[in-house]
Coordinates of C-alpha atoms in Angstrom, one line a residue:
X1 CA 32.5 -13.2 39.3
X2 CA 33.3 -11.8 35.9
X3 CA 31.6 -9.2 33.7
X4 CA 30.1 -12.2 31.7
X5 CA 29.0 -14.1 34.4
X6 CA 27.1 -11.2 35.6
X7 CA 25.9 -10.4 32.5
X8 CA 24.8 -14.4 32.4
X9 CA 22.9 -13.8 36.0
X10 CA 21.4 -10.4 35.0
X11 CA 19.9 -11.6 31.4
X12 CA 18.1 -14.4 33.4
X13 CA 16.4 -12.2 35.5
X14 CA 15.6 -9.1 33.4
X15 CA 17.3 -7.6 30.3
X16 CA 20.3 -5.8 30.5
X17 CA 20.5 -2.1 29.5
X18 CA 22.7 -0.6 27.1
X19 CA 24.2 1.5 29.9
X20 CA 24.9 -1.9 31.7
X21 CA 26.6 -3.0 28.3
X22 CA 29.1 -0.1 28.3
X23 CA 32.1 -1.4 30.4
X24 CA 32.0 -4.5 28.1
X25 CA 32.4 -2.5 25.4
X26 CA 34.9 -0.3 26.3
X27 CA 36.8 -3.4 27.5
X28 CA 36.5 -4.6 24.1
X29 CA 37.9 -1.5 22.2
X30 CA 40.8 -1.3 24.6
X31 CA 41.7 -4.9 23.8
X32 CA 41.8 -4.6 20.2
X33 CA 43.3 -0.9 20.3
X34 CA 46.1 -2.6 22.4
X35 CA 46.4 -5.7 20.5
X36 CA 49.0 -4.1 17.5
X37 CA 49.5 -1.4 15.6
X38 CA 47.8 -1.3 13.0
X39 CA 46.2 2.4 12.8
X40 CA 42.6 2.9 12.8
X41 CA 40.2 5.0 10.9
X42 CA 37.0 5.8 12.7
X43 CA 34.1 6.8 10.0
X44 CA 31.9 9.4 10.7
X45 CA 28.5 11.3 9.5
X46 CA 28.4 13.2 12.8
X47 CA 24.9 11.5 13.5
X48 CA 23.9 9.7 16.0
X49 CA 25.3 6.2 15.0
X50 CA 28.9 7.4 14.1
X51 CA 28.9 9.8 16.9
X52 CA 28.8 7.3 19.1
X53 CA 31.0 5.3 18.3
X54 CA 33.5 7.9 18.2
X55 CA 32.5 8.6 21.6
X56 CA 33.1 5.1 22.6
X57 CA 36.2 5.1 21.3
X58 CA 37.1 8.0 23.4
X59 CA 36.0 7.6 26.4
X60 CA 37.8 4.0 25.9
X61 CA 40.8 5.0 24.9
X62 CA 40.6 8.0 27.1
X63 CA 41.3 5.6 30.3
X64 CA 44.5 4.6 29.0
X65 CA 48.0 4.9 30.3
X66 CA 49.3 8.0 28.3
X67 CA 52.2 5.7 27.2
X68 CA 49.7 3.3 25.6
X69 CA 47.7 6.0 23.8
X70 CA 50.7 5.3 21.0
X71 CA 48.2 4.2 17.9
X72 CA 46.8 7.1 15.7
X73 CA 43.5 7.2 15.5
X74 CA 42.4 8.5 12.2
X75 CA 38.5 10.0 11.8
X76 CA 37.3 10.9 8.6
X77 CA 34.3 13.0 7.2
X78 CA 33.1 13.3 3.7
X79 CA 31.7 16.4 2.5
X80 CA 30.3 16.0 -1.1
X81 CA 29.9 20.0 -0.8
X82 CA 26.1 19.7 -1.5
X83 CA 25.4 18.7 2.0
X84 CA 22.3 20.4 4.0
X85 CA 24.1 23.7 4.9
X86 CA 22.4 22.9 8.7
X87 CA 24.2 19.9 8.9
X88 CA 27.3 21.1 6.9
X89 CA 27.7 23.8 9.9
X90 CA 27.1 20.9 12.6
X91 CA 29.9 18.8 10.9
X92 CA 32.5 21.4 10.6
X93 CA 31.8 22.7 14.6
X94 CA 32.2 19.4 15.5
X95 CA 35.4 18.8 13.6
X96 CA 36.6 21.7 15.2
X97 CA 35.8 20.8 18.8
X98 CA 37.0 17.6 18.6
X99 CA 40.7 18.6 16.4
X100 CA 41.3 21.2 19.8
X101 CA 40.0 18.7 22.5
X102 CA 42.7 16.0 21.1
X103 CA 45.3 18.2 21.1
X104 CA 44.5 19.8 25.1
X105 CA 43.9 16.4 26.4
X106 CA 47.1 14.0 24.2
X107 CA 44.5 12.0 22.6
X108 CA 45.8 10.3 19.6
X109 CA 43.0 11.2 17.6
X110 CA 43.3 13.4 14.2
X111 CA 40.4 14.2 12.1
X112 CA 40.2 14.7 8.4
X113 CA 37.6 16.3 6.3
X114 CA 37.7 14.8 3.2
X115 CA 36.3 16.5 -0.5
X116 CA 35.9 14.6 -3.5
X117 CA 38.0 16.0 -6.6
X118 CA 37.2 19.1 -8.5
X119 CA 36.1 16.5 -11.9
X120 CA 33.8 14.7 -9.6
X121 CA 31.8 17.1 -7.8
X122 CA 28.2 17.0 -8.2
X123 CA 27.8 20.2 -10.2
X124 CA 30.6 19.6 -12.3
X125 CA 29.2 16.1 -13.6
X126 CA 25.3 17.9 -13.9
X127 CA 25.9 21.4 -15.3
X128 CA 29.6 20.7 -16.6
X129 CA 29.5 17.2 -18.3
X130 CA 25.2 17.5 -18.1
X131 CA 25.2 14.3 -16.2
X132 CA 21.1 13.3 -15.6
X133 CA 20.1 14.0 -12.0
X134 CA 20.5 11.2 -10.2
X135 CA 18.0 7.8 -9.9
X136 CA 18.4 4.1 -8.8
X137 CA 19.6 3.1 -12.5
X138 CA 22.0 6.0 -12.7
X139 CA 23.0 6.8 -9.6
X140 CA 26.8 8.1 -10.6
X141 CA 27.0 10.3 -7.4
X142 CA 27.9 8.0 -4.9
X143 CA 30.7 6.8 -5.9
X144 CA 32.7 10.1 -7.1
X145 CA 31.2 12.2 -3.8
X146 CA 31.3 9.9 -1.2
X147 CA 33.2 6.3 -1.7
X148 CA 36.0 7.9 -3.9
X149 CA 37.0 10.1 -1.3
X150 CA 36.8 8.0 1.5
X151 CA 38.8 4.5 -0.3
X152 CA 41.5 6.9 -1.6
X153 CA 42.6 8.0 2.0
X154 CA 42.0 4.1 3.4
X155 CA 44.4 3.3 0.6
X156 CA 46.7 6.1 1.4
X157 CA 46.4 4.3 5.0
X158 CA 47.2 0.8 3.5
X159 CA 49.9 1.5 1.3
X160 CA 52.0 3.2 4.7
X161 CA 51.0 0.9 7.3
X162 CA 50.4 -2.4 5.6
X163 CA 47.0 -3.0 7.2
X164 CA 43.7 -0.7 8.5
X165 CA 40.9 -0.9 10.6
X166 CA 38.4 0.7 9.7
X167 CA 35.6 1.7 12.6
X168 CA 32.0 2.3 11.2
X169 CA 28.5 2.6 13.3
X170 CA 26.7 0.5 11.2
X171 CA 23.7 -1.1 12.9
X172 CA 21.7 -4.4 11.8
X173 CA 18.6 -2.9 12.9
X174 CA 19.1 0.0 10.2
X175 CA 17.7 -2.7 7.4
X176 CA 17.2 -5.9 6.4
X177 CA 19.6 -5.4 3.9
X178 CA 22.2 -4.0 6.5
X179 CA 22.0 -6.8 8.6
X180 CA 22.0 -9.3 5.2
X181 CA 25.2 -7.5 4.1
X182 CA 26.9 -7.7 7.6
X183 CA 25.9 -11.1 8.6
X184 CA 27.8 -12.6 5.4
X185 CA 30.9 -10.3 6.3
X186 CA 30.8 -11.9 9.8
X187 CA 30.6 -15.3 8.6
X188 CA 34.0 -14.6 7.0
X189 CA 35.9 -12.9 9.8
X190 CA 39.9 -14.2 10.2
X191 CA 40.0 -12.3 13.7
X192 CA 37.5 -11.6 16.6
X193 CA 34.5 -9.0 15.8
X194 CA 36.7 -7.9 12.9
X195 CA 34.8 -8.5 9.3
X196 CA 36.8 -8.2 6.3
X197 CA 36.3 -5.6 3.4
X198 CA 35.5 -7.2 0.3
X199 CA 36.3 -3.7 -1.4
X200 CA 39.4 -2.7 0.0
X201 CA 41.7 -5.4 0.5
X202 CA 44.1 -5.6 3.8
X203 CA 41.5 -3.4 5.4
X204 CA 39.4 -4.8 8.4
X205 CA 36.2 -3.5 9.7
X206 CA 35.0 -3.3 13.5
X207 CA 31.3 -2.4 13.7
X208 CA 31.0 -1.6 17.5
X209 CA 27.6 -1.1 17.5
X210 CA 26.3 -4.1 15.5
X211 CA 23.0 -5.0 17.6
X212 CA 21.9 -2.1 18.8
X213 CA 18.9 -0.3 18.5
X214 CA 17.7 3.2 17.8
X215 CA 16.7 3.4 21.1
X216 CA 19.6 1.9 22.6
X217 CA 21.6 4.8 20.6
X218 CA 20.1 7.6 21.9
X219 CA 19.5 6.3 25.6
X220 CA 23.3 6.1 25.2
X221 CA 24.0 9.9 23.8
X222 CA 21.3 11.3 26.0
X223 CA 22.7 9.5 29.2
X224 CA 26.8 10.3 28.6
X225 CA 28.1 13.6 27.8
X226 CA 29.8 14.5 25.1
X227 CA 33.8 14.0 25.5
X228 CA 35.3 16.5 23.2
X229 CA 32.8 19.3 24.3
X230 CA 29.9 18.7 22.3
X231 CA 26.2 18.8 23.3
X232 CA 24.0 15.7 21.6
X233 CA 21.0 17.4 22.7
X234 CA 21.7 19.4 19.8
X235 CA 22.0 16.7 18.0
X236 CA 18.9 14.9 19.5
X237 CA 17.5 18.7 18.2
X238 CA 19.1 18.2 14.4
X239 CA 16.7 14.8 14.0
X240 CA 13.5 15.9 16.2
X241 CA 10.8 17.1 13.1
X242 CA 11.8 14.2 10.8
X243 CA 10.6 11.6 9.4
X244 CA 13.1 9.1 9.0
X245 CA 15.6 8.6 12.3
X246 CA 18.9 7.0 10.2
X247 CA 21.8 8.8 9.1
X248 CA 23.6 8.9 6.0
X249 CA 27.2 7.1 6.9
X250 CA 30.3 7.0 5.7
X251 CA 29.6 5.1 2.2
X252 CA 32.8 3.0 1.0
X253 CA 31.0 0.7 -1.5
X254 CA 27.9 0.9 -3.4
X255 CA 25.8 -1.4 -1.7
X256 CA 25.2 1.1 0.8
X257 CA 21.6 1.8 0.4
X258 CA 20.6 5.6 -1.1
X259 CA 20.9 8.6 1.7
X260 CA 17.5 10.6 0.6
X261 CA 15.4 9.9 3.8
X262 CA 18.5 10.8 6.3
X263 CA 18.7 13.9 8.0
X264 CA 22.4 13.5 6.9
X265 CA 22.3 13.4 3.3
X266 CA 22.8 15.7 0.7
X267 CA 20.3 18.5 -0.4
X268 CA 20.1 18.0 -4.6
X269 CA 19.1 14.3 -3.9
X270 CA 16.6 12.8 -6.1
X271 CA 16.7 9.1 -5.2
X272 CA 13.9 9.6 -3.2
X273 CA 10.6 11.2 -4.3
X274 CA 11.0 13.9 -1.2
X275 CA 13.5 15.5 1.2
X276 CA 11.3 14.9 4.1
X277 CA 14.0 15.6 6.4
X278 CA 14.9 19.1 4.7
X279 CA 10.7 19.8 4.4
X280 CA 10.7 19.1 8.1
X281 CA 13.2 21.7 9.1
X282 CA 11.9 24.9 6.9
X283 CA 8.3 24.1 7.9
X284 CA 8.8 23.6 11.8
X285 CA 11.1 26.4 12.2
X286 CA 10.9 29.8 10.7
X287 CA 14.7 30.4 11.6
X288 CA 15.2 27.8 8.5
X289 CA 12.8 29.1 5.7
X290 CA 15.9 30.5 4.0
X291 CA 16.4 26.8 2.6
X292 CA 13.1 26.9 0.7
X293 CA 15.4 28.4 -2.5
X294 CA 17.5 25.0 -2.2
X295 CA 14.4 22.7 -1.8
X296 CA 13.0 24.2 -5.2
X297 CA 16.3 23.1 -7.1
X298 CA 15.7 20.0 -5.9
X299 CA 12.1 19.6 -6.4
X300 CA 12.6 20.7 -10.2
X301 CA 15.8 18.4 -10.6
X302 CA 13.7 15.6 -9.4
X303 CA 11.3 15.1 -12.7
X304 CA 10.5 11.5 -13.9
X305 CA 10.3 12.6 -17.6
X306 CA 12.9 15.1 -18.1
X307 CA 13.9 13.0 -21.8
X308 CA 12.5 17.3 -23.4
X309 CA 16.0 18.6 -21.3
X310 CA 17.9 16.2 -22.4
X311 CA 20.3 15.0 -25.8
X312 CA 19.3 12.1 -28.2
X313 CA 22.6 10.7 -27.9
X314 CA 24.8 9.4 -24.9
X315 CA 27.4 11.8 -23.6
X316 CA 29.7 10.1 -26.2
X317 CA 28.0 11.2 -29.1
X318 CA 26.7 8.0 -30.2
X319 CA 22.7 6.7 -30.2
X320 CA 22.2 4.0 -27.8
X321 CA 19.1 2.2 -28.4
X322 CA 17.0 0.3 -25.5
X323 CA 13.8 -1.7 -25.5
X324 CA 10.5 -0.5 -23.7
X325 CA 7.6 -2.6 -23.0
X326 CA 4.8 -0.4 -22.4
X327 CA 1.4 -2.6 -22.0
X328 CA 2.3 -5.2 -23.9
X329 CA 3.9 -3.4 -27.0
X330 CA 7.5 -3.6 -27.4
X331 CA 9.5 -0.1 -28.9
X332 CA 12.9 0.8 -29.5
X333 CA 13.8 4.2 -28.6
X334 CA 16.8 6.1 -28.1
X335 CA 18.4 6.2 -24.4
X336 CA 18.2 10.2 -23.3
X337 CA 21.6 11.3 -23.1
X338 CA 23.2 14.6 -21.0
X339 CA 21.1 18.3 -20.3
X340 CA 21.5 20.2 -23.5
X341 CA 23.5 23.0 -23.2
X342 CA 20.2 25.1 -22.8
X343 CA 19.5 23.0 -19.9
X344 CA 23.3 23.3 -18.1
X345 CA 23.0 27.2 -18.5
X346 CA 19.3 27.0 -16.6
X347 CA 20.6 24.6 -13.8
X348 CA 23.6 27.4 -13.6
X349 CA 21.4 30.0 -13.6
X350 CA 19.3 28.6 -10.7
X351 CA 22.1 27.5 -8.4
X352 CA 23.8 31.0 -8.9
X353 CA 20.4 32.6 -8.2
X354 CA 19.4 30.4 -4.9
X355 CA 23.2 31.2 -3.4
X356 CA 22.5 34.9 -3.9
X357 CA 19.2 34.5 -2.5
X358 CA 20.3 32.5 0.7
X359 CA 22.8 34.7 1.7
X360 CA 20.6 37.6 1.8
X361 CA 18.6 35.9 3.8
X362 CA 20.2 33.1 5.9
X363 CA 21.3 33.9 9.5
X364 CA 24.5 36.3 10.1
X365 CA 26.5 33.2 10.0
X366 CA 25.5 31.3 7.4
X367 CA 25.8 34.1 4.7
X368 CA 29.0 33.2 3.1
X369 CA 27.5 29.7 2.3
X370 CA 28.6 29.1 -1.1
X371 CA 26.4 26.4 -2.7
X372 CA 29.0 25.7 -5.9
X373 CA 32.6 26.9 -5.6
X374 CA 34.7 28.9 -7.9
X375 CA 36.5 26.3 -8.7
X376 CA 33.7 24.6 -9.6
X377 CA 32.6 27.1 -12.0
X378 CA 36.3 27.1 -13.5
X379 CA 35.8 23.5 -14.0
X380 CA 32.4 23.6 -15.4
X381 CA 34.0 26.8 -18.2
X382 CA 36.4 24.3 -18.9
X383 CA 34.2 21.6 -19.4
X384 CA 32.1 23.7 -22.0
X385 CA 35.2 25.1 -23.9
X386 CA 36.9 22.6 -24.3
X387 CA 35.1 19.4 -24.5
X388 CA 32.3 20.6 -25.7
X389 CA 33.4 23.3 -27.8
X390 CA 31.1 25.7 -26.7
X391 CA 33.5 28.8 -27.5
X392 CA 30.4 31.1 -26.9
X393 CA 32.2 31.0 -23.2
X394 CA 28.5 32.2 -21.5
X395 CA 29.6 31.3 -17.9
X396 CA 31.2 34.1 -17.4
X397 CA 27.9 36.0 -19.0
X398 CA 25.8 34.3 -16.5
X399 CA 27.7 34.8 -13.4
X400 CA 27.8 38.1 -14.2
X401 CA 24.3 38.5 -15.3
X402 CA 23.1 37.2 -12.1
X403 CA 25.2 38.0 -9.3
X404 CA 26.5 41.3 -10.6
X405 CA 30.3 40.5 -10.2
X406 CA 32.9 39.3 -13.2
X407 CA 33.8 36.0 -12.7
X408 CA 37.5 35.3 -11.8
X409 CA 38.5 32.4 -12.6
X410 CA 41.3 31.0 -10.5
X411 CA 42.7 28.9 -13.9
X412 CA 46.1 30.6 -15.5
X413 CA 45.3 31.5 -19.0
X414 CA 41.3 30.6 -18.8
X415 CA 40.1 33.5 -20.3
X416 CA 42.4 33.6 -23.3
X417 CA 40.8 31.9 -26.8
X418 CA 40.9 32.9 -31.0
X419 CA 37.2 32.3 -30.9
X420 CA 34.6 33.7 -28.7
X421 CA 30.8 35.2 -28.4
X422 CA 31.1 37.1 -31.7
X423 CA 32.3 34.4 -33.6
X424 CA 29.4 32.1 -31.8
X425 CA 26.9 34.8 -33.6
X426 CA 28.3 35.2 -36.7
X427 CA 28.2 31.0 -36.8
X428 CA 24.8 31.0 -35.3
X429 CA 23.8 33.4 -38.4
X430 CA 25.5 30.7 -40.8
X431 CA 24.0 27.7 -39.5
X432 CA 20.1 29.6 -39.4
X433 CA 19.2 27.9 -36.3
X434 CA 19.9 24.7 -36.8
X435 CA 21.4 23.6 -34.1
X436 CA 23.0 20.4 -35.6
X437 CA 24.8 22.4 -38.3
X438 CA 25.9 24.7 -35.3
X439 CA 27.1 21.9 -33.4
X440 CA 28.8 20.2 -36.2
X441 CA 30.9 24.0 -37.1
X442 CA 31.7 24.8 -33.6
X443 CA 33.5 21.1 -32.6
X444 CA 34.8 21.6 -36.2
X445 CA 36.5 24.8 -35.6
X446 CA 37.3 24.5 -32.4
X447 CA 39.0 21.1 -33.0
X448 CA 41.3 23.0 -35.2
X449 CA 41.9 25.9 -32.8
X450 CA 43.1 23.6 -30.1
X451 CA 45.7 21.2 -32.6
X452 CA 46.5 24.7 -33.6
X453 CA 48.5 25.4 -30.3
X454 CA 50.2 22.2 -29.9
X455 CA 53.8 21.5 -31.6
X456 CA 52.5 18.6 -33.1
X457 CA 49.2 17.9 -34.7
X458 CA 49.0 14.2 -34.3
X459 CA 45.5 12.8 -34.0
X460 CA 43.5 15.9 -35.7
X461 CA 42.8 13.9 -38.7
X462 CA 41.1 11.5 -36.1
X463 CA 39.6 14.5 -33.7
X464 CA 37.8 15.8 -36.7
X465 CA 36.8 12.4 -38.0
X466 CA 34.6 11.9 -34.7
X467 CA 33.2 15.7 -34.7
X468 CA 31.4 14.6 -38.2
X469 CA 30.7 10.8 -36.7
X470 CA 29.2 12.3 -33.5
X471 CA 27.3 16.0 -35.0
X472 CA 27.1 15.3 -39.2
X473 CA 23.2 14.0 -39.4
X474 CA 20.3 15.2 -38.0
X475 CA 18.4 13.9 -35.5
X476 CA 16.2 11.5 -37.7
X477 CA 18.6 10.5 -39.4
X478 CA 21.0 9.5 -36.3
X479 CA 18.1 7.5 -34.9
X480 CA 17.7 5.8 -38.0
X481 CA 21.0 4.8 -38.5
X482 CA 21.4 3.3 -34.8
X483 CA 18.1 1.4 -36.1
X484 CA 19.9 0.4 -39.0
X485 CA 23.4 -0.9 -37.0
X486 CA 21.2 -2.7 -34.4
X487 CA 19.0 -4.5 -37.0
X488 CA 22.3 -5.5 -39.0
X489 CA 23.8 -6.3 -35.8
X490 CA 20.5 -8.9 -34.7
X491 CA 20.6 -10.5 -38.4
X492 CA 24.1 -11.1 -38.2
X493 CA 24.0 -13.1 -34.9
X494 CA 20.9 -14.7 -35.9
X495 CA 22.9 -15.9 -39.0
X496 CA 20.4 -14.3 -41.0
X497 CA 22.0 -14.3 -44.5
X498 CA 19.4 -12.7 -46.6
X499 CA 18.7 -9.9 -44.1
X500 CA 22.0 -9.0 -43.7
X501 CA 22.5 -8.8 -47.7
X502 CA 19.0 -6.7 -47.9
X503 CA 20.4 -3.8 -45.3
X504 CA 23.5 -4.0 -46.4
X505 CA 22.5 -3.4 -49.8
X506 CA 19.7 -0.9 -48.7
X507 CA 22.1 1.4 -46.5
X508 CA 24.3 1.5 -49.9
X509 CA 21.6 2.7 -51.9
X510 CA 20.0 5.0 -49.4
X511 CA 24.0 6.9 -49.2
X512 CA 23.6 7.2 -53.1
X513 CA 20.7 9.0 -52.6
X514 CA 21.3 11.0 -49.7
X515 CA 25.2 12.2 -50.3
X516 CA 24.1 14.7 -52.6
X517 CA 20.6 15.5 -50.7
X518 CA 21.7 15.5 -47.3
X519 CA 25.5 17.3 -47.4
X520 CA 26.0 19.7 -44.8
X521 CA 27.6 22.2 -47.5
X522 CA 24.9 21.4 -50.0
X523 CA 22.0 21.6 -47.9
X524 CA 23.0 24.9 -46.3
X525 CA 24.4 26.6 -49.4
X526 CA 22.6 25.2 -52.2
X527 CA 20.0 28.2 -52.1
X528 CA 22.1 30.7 -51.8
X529 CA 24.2 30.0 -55.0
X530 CA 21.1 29.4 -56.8
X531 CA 20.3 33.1 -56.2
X532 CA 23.6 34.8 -56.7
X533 CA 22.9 32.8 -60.2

């Protein structure tokens, strides 16, 4: 009798287990590891669904001849670097165990941590470029921390072998959504229980562990041991206390759903209300209270209304206008662009702070955790100086300011500039607090300072055109000219003849009046020659 006919004879009598489903399984994944050679990449979170399907995977492959263990086996890991440092630690001990178990035992296994790049790291983007914390209609983290990271290897993968597969956990009981998404892949699979990926083409994904349940997952961990030297009771340990039982996986397009309830997500998330899971750990065991510094960041990060911390224009420089309907009433209003460079410093200031706090106080071997990297930092200096001409140069003020040390940083030639703090004064002096004018000066002169050091100066007339497009009118006055392009804008595609003429005609008049009243030269200096006369 075959495996499926006893499988036939046992479902009619009483279900079968998951522990009874096992030798089917690992039947399966020796079949298809067998059929060719196309290399595999197995996608892990180190939780409980990845985990075991890597286990799987092992124990399957495990069995074979050594001569057929010929097909690398490739596992990958993401680490945006603002992981929970708990789990960071888990990830990078299990890493380890299984890189030296491979390599005692000839399994063709090799894993990979993975990073994203230095311009897409979360603290970059929020306290460099003042990207908005994260939220469902921004949420610009996902795809520079996590799929970035992980579709730049697959395609590494693709482009030397021709063809992947790509091994996930994912589980249709997870969500509706989940079991939406991989129903429709199924329904357009060109091989047996291989779906393909509508994001990565030539890349084929096996999903294992499709129709299981939660249960079925940890009867499974609980009931096999660990091949590569492991323990999941610790794991079973790592998701005991919280309130949500799924795990952030390996994310390669954006239809993955958000990571904030998972015990394996990052700790800055706001695109949930609360990190239960991280809440969970610092209140059920005192051994973890040093976290409560990193649950603060992320409880002030994660404010509704934070339009006070923020710019009036987009991170380009321009007002983008968007319509509100609040109860019934219809207004235009400006769409809150990046922190302000107030706001950057604060975040900076916090971050630095928590680190130096943690280490004081987290266990022996946890104190070198370093919650933003130095090159980080060098990134985020550059950021300021250079795109947004903030010569001032107060990172290395604040690292020093708060932890005590000078700030190295690891960039050739970083430190070296015609314009610094004193000049920032002396401007700030000029400009008497208004921070427009001081914006407007700074990009100005700074503009100039870097065509200055190239050999040739093409494009400076254009550079300096945008500094006075982006920082020449005040606040007002940049909201009411966006009002002004967008009504102009509606007429004109209404083919509204007579409104067009009447702004047209109006935004004429109004720069009659206002080129003498409102220039930057004449407004600021006007006074003072007055006097001296």
């Amino acid at each position: 009798m075959t495996l499926a006919q006893q499988s036939e004879k046992k479902s009619a009598s009483q279900p079968i287990t998951v522990i009874e489903k096992i030798p089917e399984i690992i039947k399966e994944i020796q079949q298809l590891y067998l059929l060719d050679e196309i290399p595999w990449i197995i996608g892990v979170s180190w939780g409980k669904d990845s985990s075991t399907v890597l286990q799987l995977v092992w124990n399957a492959i495990a069995i074979l001849e050594p001569n057929q263990r010929t097909k690398k086996i490739h596992v990958i890991t993401t680490d945006t670097l603002v992981e929970n440092p708990i789990v960071t630690a888990w990830v990078r001990n299990s890493m380890e165990l299984l890189a030296s178990a491979a390599k005692e035992t000839g399994m063709p296994i090799e894993p990979h941590l993975l990073l994203p790049v230095i311009q897409d790291t979360f603290w970059v983007n929020l306290i460099g470029r003042g990207y908005p914390a994260p939220r469902n209609q921004f949420r610009w983290c996902t795809p520079r921390l996590k799929i970035n990271p992980a579709n730049q290897f697959i395609r590494e993968m693709v482009r030397a072998n021709g063809e992947t597969i790509l091994v996930l956990g994912t589980r249709k009981a997870e969500s509706s959504k989940r079991s939406a998404t991989m129903q429709k892949h199924q329904a357009g699979r060109i091989r047996d229980r291989l779906s393909p990926n509508a994001s990565l083409p030539n890349s084929l994904i096996y999903t294992p562990i499709e129709d299981w349940s939660n249960n079925d997952v940890w009867i499974y961990l609980n009931q096999c041991e660990n091949p590569w030297g492991g323990n999941n009771k610790d794991l079973f340990n790592m998701y005991r206390g919280a309130t949500a039982d799924n795990e952030c996986p390996l994310v390669v397009d954006t239809s993955t759903p958000s990571c904030g309830d998972s015990r394996f997500g990052c700790w800055v998330c706001t695109m949930v209300n609360k990190d239960k899971s991280m809440e969970a750990m610092i209140q059920n065991d005192e051994e973890k209270e040093w976290m409560q510094p990193l649950l603060d960041i992320r409880n002030e990060l994660d404010i509704q209304d934070d339009h006070d911390k923020r710019d009036f224009r987009r991170i380009w420089g321009n007002v983008q206008l968007f319509e509100r309907n609040i109860d019934g009433d219809t207004s235009v209003q400006p769409v809150p662009g990046p922190y302000t460079k107030y706001w950057r410093e604060h975040w900076l200031k916090r971050v630095l702070e928590a680190q130096r706090q943690v280490r004081q106080t987290a266990p022996e071997n946890m104190r070198d955790i370093s919650l933003i990297t130095p090159d980080e930092l060098s990134q985020i200096r550059r950021i300021w100086l250079e795109e947004k001409h903030e010569f001032d140069d107060s990172l290395p003020r604040i690292y020093q300011e708060v932890t005590k040390e000078e700030f190295i940083d690891p960039r050739p030639g970083a430190g070296y500039s015609l314009l610094g703090s004193d000049e920032w004064a002396v401007l700030e002096e000029i400009c008497e607090n208004d921070a427009m004018h001081l914006e407007l000066m700074a990009k100005l002169l700074d503009t100039e300072r870097q065509y200055r050091k190239k050999s040739r100066r093409v494009g400076i007339y254009e550079a300096l055109e945008k500094c006075f497009e982006t920082s020449s009118r005040t606040q007002e006055d940049a909201i009411k000219n966006a009002h002004f392009k967008r009504d102009l804008k509606n007429a004109a595609g209404e083919g509204d003849i007579d409104k067009v003429k009447q702004l047209t005609l109006g935004d004429v008049t109004t720069e009659k009046v206002t080129e003498k009243s409102k220039n930057w030269s004449d407004r600021k200096f006007k006074k003072q020659s007055k006097t001296n006369n």
